[in-house]
Short mmCIF file of C-alpha atoms in Angstrom, two decimals:
data_model
loop_
_atom_site.label_atom_id
_atom_site.label_comp_id
_atom_site.label_asym_id
_atom_site.label_seq_id
_atom_site.Cartn_x
_atom_site.Cartn_y
_atom_site.Cartn_z
CA UNK A 1 107.84 83.53 82.19
CA UNK A 2 107.18 87.22 81.72
CA UNK A 3 107.32 89.59 84.69
CA UNK A 4 103.66 90.56 84.28
CA UNK A 5 102.66 86.88 84.56
CA UNK A 6 104.56 86.49 87.83
CA UNK A 7 102.94 89.62 89.21
CA UNK A 8 99.49 88.31 88.34
CA UNK A 9 100.27 85.00 90.06
CA UNK A 10 101.29 86.84 93.22
CA UNK A 11 98.10 88.93 93.16
CA UNK A 12 95.86 85.92 92.61
CA UNK A 13 97.54 83.99 95.42
CA UNK A 14 96.75 86.65 98.01
CA UNK A 15 93.44 87.65 99.57
CA UNK A 16 91.45 90.30 97.72
CA UNK A 17 90.06 92.26 100.69
CA UNK A 18 92.17 94.49 102.89
CA UNK A 19 90.98 96.77 105.69
CA UNK A 20 87.41 95.88 104.83
CA UNK A 21 87.68 96.92 101.18
CA UNK A 22 88.12 94.93 97.99
CA UNK A 23 91.49 95.66 96.39
CA UNK A 24 90.76 97.51 93.14
CA UNK A 25 93.33 97.96 90.38
CA UNK A 26 92.54 101.67 90.04
CA UNK A 27 93.11 102.51 93.70
CA UNK A 28 95.52 99.92 95.10
CA UNK A 29 99.08 100.85 96.09
CA UNK A 30 100.18 97.68 94.32
CA UNK A 31 101.30 99.18 91.04
CA UNK A 32 104.25 98.73 88.72
CA UNK A 33 106.40 101.60 89.88
CA UNK A 34 109.08 101.41 87.22
CA UNK A 35 110.23 99.47 84.19
CA UNK A 36 108.90 97.07 81.57
CA UNK A 37 106.75 94.21 82.94
CA UNK A 38 106.46 92.49 79.55
CA UNK A 39 110.06 91.24 79.44
CA UNK A 40 111.12 87.74 80.44
CA UNK A 41 111.93 87.55 84.14
CA UNK A 42 115.53 86.65 84.92
CA UNK A 43 115.22 86.73 88.70
CA UNK A 44 113.07 88.08 91.54
CA UNK A 45 114.27 90.07 94.53
CA UNK A 46 112.04 90.84 97.51
CA UNK A 47 112.81 93.75 99.83
CA UNK A 48 111.03 96.31 101.95
CA UNK A 49 112.45 99.31 100.11
CA UNK A 50 114.27 99.38 96.76
CA UNK A 51 117.15 101.59 97.80
CA UNK A 52 120.01 102.41 95.45
CA UNK A 53 122.10 99.67 97.06
CA UNK A 54 119.32 97.10 96.70
CA UNK A 55 118.88 97.97 93.01
CA UNK A 56 122.61 97.67 92.44
CA UNK A 57 122.80 94.28 94.18
CA UNK A 58 119.75 92.98 92.32
CA UNK A 59 121.17 94.07 88.98
CA UNK A 60 124.56 92.54 89.70
CA UNK A 61 122.82 89.29 90.63
CA UNK A 62 120.97 89.26 87.29
CA UNK A 63 117.47 89.87 88.67
CA UNK A 64 115.17 92.20 86.74
CA UNK A 65 112.09 92.18 89.03
CA UNK A 66 112.19 93.79 92.46
CA UNK A 67 109.10 93.25 94.60
CA UNK A 68 108.97 96.04 97.18
CA UNK A 69 106.64 96.69 100.10
CA UNK A 70 107.08 100.47 100.18
CA UNK A 71 107.27 103.32 97.69
CA UNK A 72 110.20 103.75 95.32
CA UNK A 73 110.47 107.52 94.93
CA UNK A 74 109.78 108.93 98.39
CA UNK A 75 106.08 109.81 98.19
CA UNK A 76 102.69 108.15 98.41
CA UNK A 77 101.62 107.11 94.93
CA UNK A 78 105.20 107.33 93.62
CA UNK A 79 104.51 110.46 91.62
CA UNK A 80 107.62 111.63 89.77
CA UNK A 81 106.34 114.79 88.03
CA UNK A 82 107.94 116.93 90.76
CA UNK A 83 111.33 115.17 90.56
CA UNK A 84 112.61 116.05 87.08
CA UNK A 85 115.41 118.23 88.45
CA UNK A 86 116.22 116.04 91.45
CA UNK A 87 119.72 114.59 91.04
CA UNK A 88 119.13 111.59 93.35
CA UNK A 89 116.04 110.68 91.32
CA UNK A 90 118.00 110.96 88.08
CA UNK A 91 120.75 108.66 89.31
CA UNK A 92 118.35 106.11 90.80
CA UNK A 93 116.34 105.99 87.55
CA UNK A 94 119.56 105.64 85.55
CA UNK A 95 120.55 102.64 87.68
CA UNK A 96 117.17 100.99 87.10
CA UNK A 97 117.55 101.60 83.38
CA UNK A 98 121.09 100.23 83.32
CA UNK A 99 119.90 96.86 84.66
CA UNK A 100 116.51 96.97 82.90
CA UNK A 101 114.75 96.43 86.24
CA UNK A 102 111.01 96.45 86.81
CA UNK A 103 109.76 97.37 90.29
CA UNK A 104 106.37 96.19 91.52
CA UNK A 105 104.94 97.21 94.88
CA UNK A 106 103.17 94.53 96.89
CA UNK A 107 101.63 96.30 99.85
CA UNK A 108 97.86 95.79 99.89
CA UNK A 109 97.83 92.18 98.69
CA UNK A 110 100.44 90.89 101.12
CA UNK A 111 98.74 92.69 104.01
CA UNK A 112 95.36 91.32 102.87
CA UNK A 113 96.80 87.89 103.49
CA UNK A 114 98.65 84.85 102.20
CA UNK A 115 97.21 81.35 102.62
CA UNK A 116 98.75 79.91 105.80
CA UNK A 117 97.37 77.20 108.05
CA UNK A 118 94.10 77.02 106.16
CA UNK A 119 93.37 80.75 106.43
CA UNK A 120 94.65 84.05 105.08
CA UNK A 121 97.23 85.66 107.36
CA UNK A 122 98.85 89.04 106.89
CA UNK A 123 102.01 88.13 105.00
CA UNK A 124 104.16 90.77 106.63
CA UNK A 125 103.19 90.19 110.24
CA UNK A 126 102.60 86.48 109.76
CA UNK A 127 106.09 86.25 108.30
CA UNK A 128 107.45 88.30 111.20
CA UNK A 129 105.86 85.93 113.71
CA UNK A 130 107.29 82.88 111.94
CA UNK A 131 110.83 84.15 111.47
CA UNK A 132 111.00 85.39 115.07
CA UNK A 133 109.97 81.88 116.16
CA UNK A 134 106.90 83.21 117.97
CA UNK A 135 104.02 81.51 116.13
CA UNK A 136 103.32 79.17 119.04
CA UNK A 137 103.05 82.14 121.42
CA UNK A 138 100.32 84.11 119.63
CA UNK A 139 97.61 85.17 122.06
CA UNK A 140 94.99 85.52 119.32
CA UNK A 141 96.05 83.22 116.44
CA UNK A 142 93.07 84.22 114.29
CA UNK A 143 93.78 87.96 114.60
CA UNK A 144 96.11 89.02 111.76
CA UNK A 145 97.06 92.47 113.15
CA UNK A 146 97.79 93.94 115.59
CA UNK A 147 99.66 91.01 117.11
CA UNK A 148 100.09 90.01 120.72
CA UNK A 149 102.40 87.32 122.14
CA UNK A 150 102.80 85.60 125.49
CA UNK A 151 106.45 84.54 125.51
CA UNK A 152 108.65 82.63 127.93
CA UNK A 153 109.93 85.28 130.33
CA UNK A 154 113.12 87.04 129.27
CA UNK A 155 115.19 90.07 130.17
CA UNK A 156 115.55 93.27 128.18
CA UNK A 157 119.07 92.21 127.19
CA UNK A 158 117.83 88.83 125.96
CA UNK A 159 115.06 90.43 123.92
CA UNK A 160 117.47 93.00 122.46
CA UNK A 161 119.89 90.27 121.40
CA UNK A 162 117.10 88.27 119.76
CA UNK A 163 115.74 91.26 117.85
CA UNK A 164 119.16 92.48 116.75
CA UNK A 165 119.99 89.03 115.42
CA UNK A 166 116.71 88.35 113.64
CA UNK A 167 116.27 91.83 112.14
CA UNK A 168 120.03 92.30 111.50
CA UNK A 169 120.08 95.76 113.05
CA UNK A 170 122.96 98.02 114.02
CA UNK A 171 121.43 98.67 117.43
CA UNK A 172 117.94 99.13 118.84
CA UNK A 173 116.37 102.25 120.27
CA UNK A 174 114.93 101.48 123.68
CA UNK A 175 112.53 103.31 125.98
CA UNK A 176 111.49 102.30 129.48
CA UNK A 177 112.54 100.03 132.31
CA UNK A 178 115.88 98.38 131.56
CA UNK A 179 115.17 95.87 134.33
CA UNK A 180 111.85 94.89 132.74
CA UNK A 181 110.93 91.20 132.78
CA UNK A 182 109.23 90.61 129.44
CA UNK A 183 106.49 88.10 128.79
CA UNK A 184 103.60 89.89 127.14
CA UNK A 185 104.60 91.61 123.88
CA UNK A 186 102.36 93.70 121.65
CA UNK A 187 102.95 95.04 118.13
CA UNK A 188 100.60 98.02 117.70
CA UNK A 189 100.09 99.81 114.44
CA UNK A 190 101.44 103.30 113.78
CA UNK A 191 101.78 105.52 116.86
CA UNK A 192 101.36 108.99 115.37
CA UNK A 193 100.06 111.14 118.22
CA UNK A 194 96.41 110.52 117.35
CA UNK A 195 93.63 110.09 119.95
CA UNK A 196 93.74 106.33 119.23
CA UNK A 197 97.09 106.25 121.06
CA UNK A 198 95.02 106.39 124.24
CA UNK A 199 93.79 102.88 123.49
CA UNK A 200 97.35 101.54 123.38
CA UNK A 201 98.12 103.11 126.76
CA UNK A 202 94.90 101.67 128.20
CA UNK A 203 95.69 98.23 126.78
CA UNK A 204 99.19 98.23 128.25
CA UNK A 205 97.79 99.09 131.67
CA UNK A 206 94.70 96.87 131.69
CA UNK A 207 96.26 93.76 130.12
CA UNK A 208 99.69 94.22 131.69
CA UNK A 209 101.56 94.49 128.38
CA UNK A 210 105.27 94.55 129.20
CA UNK A 211 106.79 95.39 125.84
CA UNK A 212 105.90 97.09 122.57
CA UNK A 213 107.65 96.56 119.25
CA UNK A 214 106.85 99.70 117.28
CA UNK A 215 106.83 100.97 113.72
CA UNK A 216 106.67 104.79 113.65
CA UNK A 217 106.41 106.31 117.10
CA UNK A 218 106.20 109.98 118.00
CA UNK A 219 108.05 111.18 121.09
CA UNK A 220 104.87 111.88 123.04
CA UNK A 221 101.66 109.98 123.99
CA UNK A 222 102.68 106.30 124.34
CA UNK A 223 106.38 107.10 124.60
CA UNK A 224 105.74 109.52 127.48
CA UNK A 225 103.51 107.03 129.26
CA UNK A 226 106.07 104.21 129.09
CA UNK A 227 108.81 106.47 130.43
CA UNK A 228 106.68 107.51 133.40
CA UNK A 229 105.41 103.98 134.06
CA UNK A 230 108.99 102.67 134.02
CA UNK A 231 110.03 105.35 136.52
CA UNK A 232 107.39 104.04 138.94
CA UNK A 233 108.94 100.55 138.65
CA UNK A 234 106.38 99.00 136.30
CA UNK A 235 107.46 96.39 133.75
CA UNK A 236 106.98 98.62 130.71
CA UNK A 237 109.31 99.11 127.75
CA UNK A 238 109.43 99.80 124.03
CA UNK A 239 111.82 98.54 121.38
CA UNK A 240 111.41 101.25 118.74
CA UNK A 241 112.56 99.37 115.66
CA UNK A 242 111.08 101.73 113.05
CA UNK A 243 108.59 101.09 110.25
CA UNK A 244 110.84 99.65 107.55
CA UNK A 245 113.05 97.76 110.01
CA UNK A 246 110.05 96.03 111.56
CA UNK A 247 108.26 95.10 108.33
CA UNK A 248 111.29 94.04 106.30
CA UNK A 249 111.42 90.62 107.94
CA UNK A 250 108.01 90.01 106.36
CA UNK A 251 109.52 90.49 102.91
CA UNK A 252 112.31 88.11 103.88
CA UNK A 253 109.64 85.54 104.67
CA UNK A 254 107.92 86.35 101.37
CA UNK A 255 110.95 85.21 99.39
CA UNK A 256 110.84 81.86 101.20
CA UNK A 257 107.10 81.65 100.65
CA UNK A 258 107.37 82.28 96.89
CA UNK A 259 110.08 79.66 96.48
CA UNK A 260 108.05 77.03 98.34
CA UNK A 261 104.63 77.93 96.93
CA UNK A 262 105.43 78.28 93.24
CA UNK A 263 108.73 76.46 92.77
CA UNK A 264 109.71 78.86 90.01
CA UNK A 265 112.86 77.90 88.13
CA UNK A 266 113.97 81.54 88.18
CA UNK A 267 115.83 82.50 91.37
CA UNK A 268 113.89 84.27 94.12
CA UNK A 269 116.04 85.99 96.74
CA UNK A 270 115.68 88.49 99.57
CA UNK A 271 117.94 91.54 99.74
CA UNK A 272 117.71 93.54 102.95
CA UNK A 273 117.43 97.27 102.41
CA UNK A 274 119.28 97.55 105.69
CA UNK A 275 118.89 99.18 109.06
CA UNK A 276 117.38 102.62 108.56
CA UNK A 277 119.42 104.00 111.47
CA UNK A 278 123.10 104.47 112.24
CA UNK A 279 124.37 105.34 115.69
CA UNK A 280 127.27 107.38 117.00
CA UNK A 281 128.65 106.62 120.46
CA UNK A 282 128.04 109.20 123.17
#
């Protein structure tokens, strides 16, 4: 089967409306970012970000299609006209050429939803919920994102161990009350210092949210609130996993989903782009 045929199958399988808008070919993020899609597919790799290491591992495994969730060349729209003299770009492109790899971005379609449980669920956050083992604890099962969970009570240390294991992280950045007893967990969208951050603070207070798992998070607004609330003894904390770290588990689930849904004879594997952060001891 040709790569372009597999891509079309993945598009057709997903929902066609995301954030209230129909996904249009001319405007969607879901474009072929690199390579020849008209060659026969020898293997599929899913990942959040096609780093140099991911490309190398995919090529060595004989796969020539990488399905990514995020951009390939460090900018929205993956424009490369400004990168001609960039040495990292040159070497990354050379590696893609060496293995004859095609890269397709699946962002809008997978967020629009995959068919699960008789409805379309956001493939990234639905996959996250499943692989964390939290599907049964969803507060609003019909709400794709943001997600809220009511879990069996656990300590900060227990939550940290669970997240480190499931996300395969080096360590986790933590803000708040280290003695927090966690039951109610909320995954907000991007916390960027916008006025909408006020709504997250209000929600944590009014609904007694104990713990946030965050994507991007600036060091003010919600972060400041949780620090102050923790200092007053409230059960408030944040596990600041980071955007790619948090969403990558959804692409891990997507590899499982593709194998089960389509039963392709070509191998479909997940390669983790890896923890975005390294830590030095104090």
